[in-house]
Amino acid sequence: QVQLVESGGGLVQVGGSLRLSCEASGSIGRVNDMGWYRQAPGKQRELVAIIISGGSTNYADSVKGRFTISRDNAKNTVHLQMNSLKPEDTAVYYCSASIATIITRKYWGQGTQVTVSS
């Protein structure tokens, strides 16, 4: 009933920028925290950034100063602005959201590929 759909991934040169978006739709109750994770080949999925409903944010050390997470509660969307991209940023990026209906559970998007070429 709840779907998270990411968009905005693609191929970019070193130093370039991309903006990822994720929209939650379906039977949505209260949306609590929303975040972005990424998984590179051969590596474990890691948290990139998270934002709670009140606006507080947290970032992985590797992206601080380069990435910015934001959300639009009215549109049930979360964005990730990625600047000064590095080859190390290459990964599949996943959107997540904790949503309260009858119970609170964490949902995941299908992922979008980001490739930074050198």
Short mmCIF file of C-alpha atoms in Angstrom, two decimals:
data_model
loop_
_atom_site.label_atom_id
_atom_site.label_comp_id
_atom_site.label_asym_id
_atom_site.label_seq_id
_atom_site.Cartn_x
_atom_site.Cartn_y
_atom_site.Cartn_z
CA GLN A 1 0.00 0.00 0.00
CA VAL A 2 2.95 2.33 0.58
CA GLN A 3 5.40 2.93 -2.22
CA LEU A 4 8.61 4.92 -2.28
CA VAL A 5 9.91 5.83 -5.72
CA GLU A 6 13.33 7.36 -6.26
CA SER A 7 14.39 9.42 -9.23
CA GLY A 8 17.29 11.59 -10.34
CA GLY A 9 20.11 9.09 -10.49
CA GLY A 10 22.45 8.84 -13.43
CA LEU A 11 25.98 9.23 -14.71
CA VAL A 12 27.95 12.32 -13.78
CA GLN A 13 31.54 13.50 -14.01
CA VAL A 14 33.77 14.03 -11.00
CA GLY A 15 32.89 17.33 -9.36
CA GLY A 16 29.40 17.37 -10.81
CA SER A 17 26.04 17.44 -9.10
CA LEU A 18 22.88 15.38 -8.95
CA ARG A 19 19.60 15.82 -7.14
CA LEU A 20 17.79 12.71 -5.98
CA SER A 21 14.10 12.74 -5.16
CA CYS A 22 11.83 10.26 -3.44
CA GLU A 23 8.06 10.41 -3.24
CA ALA A 24 5.99 8.34 -0.85
CA SER A 25 2.51 7.40 -2.01
CA GLY A 26 -0.32 5.09 -1.09
CA SER A 27 -1.87 4.53 2.30
CA ILE A 28 0.28 6.91 4.27
CA GLY A 29 -0.12 7.78 7.90
CA ARG A 30 2.29 9.99 9.73
CA VAL A 31 5.69 10.13 8.11
CA ASN A 32 8.41 10.22 10.70
CA ASP A 33 12.05 10.10 9.67
CA MET A 34 13.07 9.91 6.02
CA GLY A 35 16.53 9.13 4.80
CA TRP A 36 18.93 8.07 2.10
CA TYR A 37 21.17 5.03 2.16
CA ARG A 38 23.62 3.77 -0.41
CA GLN A 39 25.28 0.50 -1.27
CA ALA A 40 28.39 0.23 -3.39
CA PRO A 41 29.52 -3.04 -5.01
CA GLY A 42 31.04 -5.34 -2.41
CA LYS A 43 30.12 -3.06 0.48
CA GLN A 44 27.41 -3.01 3.11
CA ARG A 45 24.53 -0.59 2.82
CA GLU A 46 25.30 2.59 4.75
CA LEU A 47 23.36 5.60 5.95
CA VAL A 48 24.03 8.72 3.91
CA ALA A 49 21.66 11.22 5.48
CA ILE A 50 18.50 11.30 7.53
CA ILE A 51 15.94 13.97 8.32
CA ILE A 52 13.17 13.81 10.89
CA SER A 53 9.81 15.53 10.70
CA GLY A 54 11.02 18.40 12.85
CA GLY A 55 13.84 19.14 10.43
CA SER A 56 16.86 17.84 12.29
CA THR A 57 19.42 16.19 10.04
CA ASN A 58 22.36 13.84 10.31
CA TYR A 59 24.98 13.02 7.69
CA ALA A 60 27.67 10.46 7.17
CA ASP A 61 31.11 11.97 7.66
CA SER A 62 32.02 11.17 4.07
CA VAL A 63 29.32 13.45 2.65
CA LYS A 64 29.23 16.31 5.14
CA GLY A 65 29.59 19.65 3.41
CA ARG A 66 28.77 18.16 0.01
CA PHE A 67 25.30 16.63 0.36
CA THR A 68 22.11 18.25 1.64
CA ILE A 69 18.94 16.41 2.60
CA SER A 70 15.59 18.17 2.62
CA ARG A 71 11.92 17.25 2.73
CA ASP A 72 8.54 18.58 1.72
CA ASN A 73 6.01 17.19 4.15
CA ALA A 74 3.03 18.40 2.12
CA LYS A 75 4.25 16.40 -0.88
CA ASN A 76 5.60 13.45 1.10
CA THR A 77 8.94 13.84 -0.61
CA VAL A 78 12.57 13.84 0.40
CA HIS A 79 15.47 15.12 -1.66
CA LEU A 80 19.21 14.68 -1.63
CA GLN A 81 21.27 17.38 -3.30
CA MET A 82 24.70 15.95 -4.09
CA ASN A 83 27.50 18.33 -5.00
CA SER A 84 31.22 17.89 -5.62
CA LEU A 85 30.67 14.25 -6.44
CA LYS A 86 33.54 11.80 -6.16
CA PRO A 87 34.05 8.33 -7.62
CA GLU A 88 33.63 6.98 -4.09
CA ASP A 89 30.02 8.19 -4.20
CA THR A 90 29.19 5.63 -6.87
CA ALA A 91 26.47 3.37 -5.47
CA VAL A 92 22.83 2.46 -5.58
CA TYR A 93 20.99 5.00 -3.49
CA TYR A 94 17.90 3.95 -1.55
CA CYS A 95 15.19 6.09 -0.06
CA SER A 96 13.68 5.09 3.27
CA ALA A 97 10.79 6.30 5.38
CA SER A 98 9.32 5.35 8.72
CA ILE A 99 5.55 5.60 8.41
CA ALA A 100 2.93 5.15 11.09
CA THR A 101 -0.40 3.64 10.08
CA ILE A 102 -1.78 0.98 12.40
CA ILE A 103 1.81 0.28 13.28
CA THR A 104 5.05 2.05 12.50
CA ARG A 105 7.29 0.37 9.96
CA LYS A 106 10.20 1.27 7.75
CA TYR A 107 9.74 1.28 3.99
CA TRP A 108 12.32 1.22 1.22
CA GLY A 109 12.44 2.42 -2.34
CA GLN A 110 13.75 0.31 -5.19
CA GLY A 111 17.00 2.24 -5.48
CA THR A 112 18.50 4.49 -8.11
CA GLN A 113 21.99 4.15 -9.56
CA VAL A 114 24.48 6.98 -9.18
CA THR A 115 27.72 6.61 -11.11
CA VAL A 116 30.53 9.15 -10.84
CA SER A 117 33.12 8.75 -13.56
CA SER A 118 36.72 9.91 -13.44
#
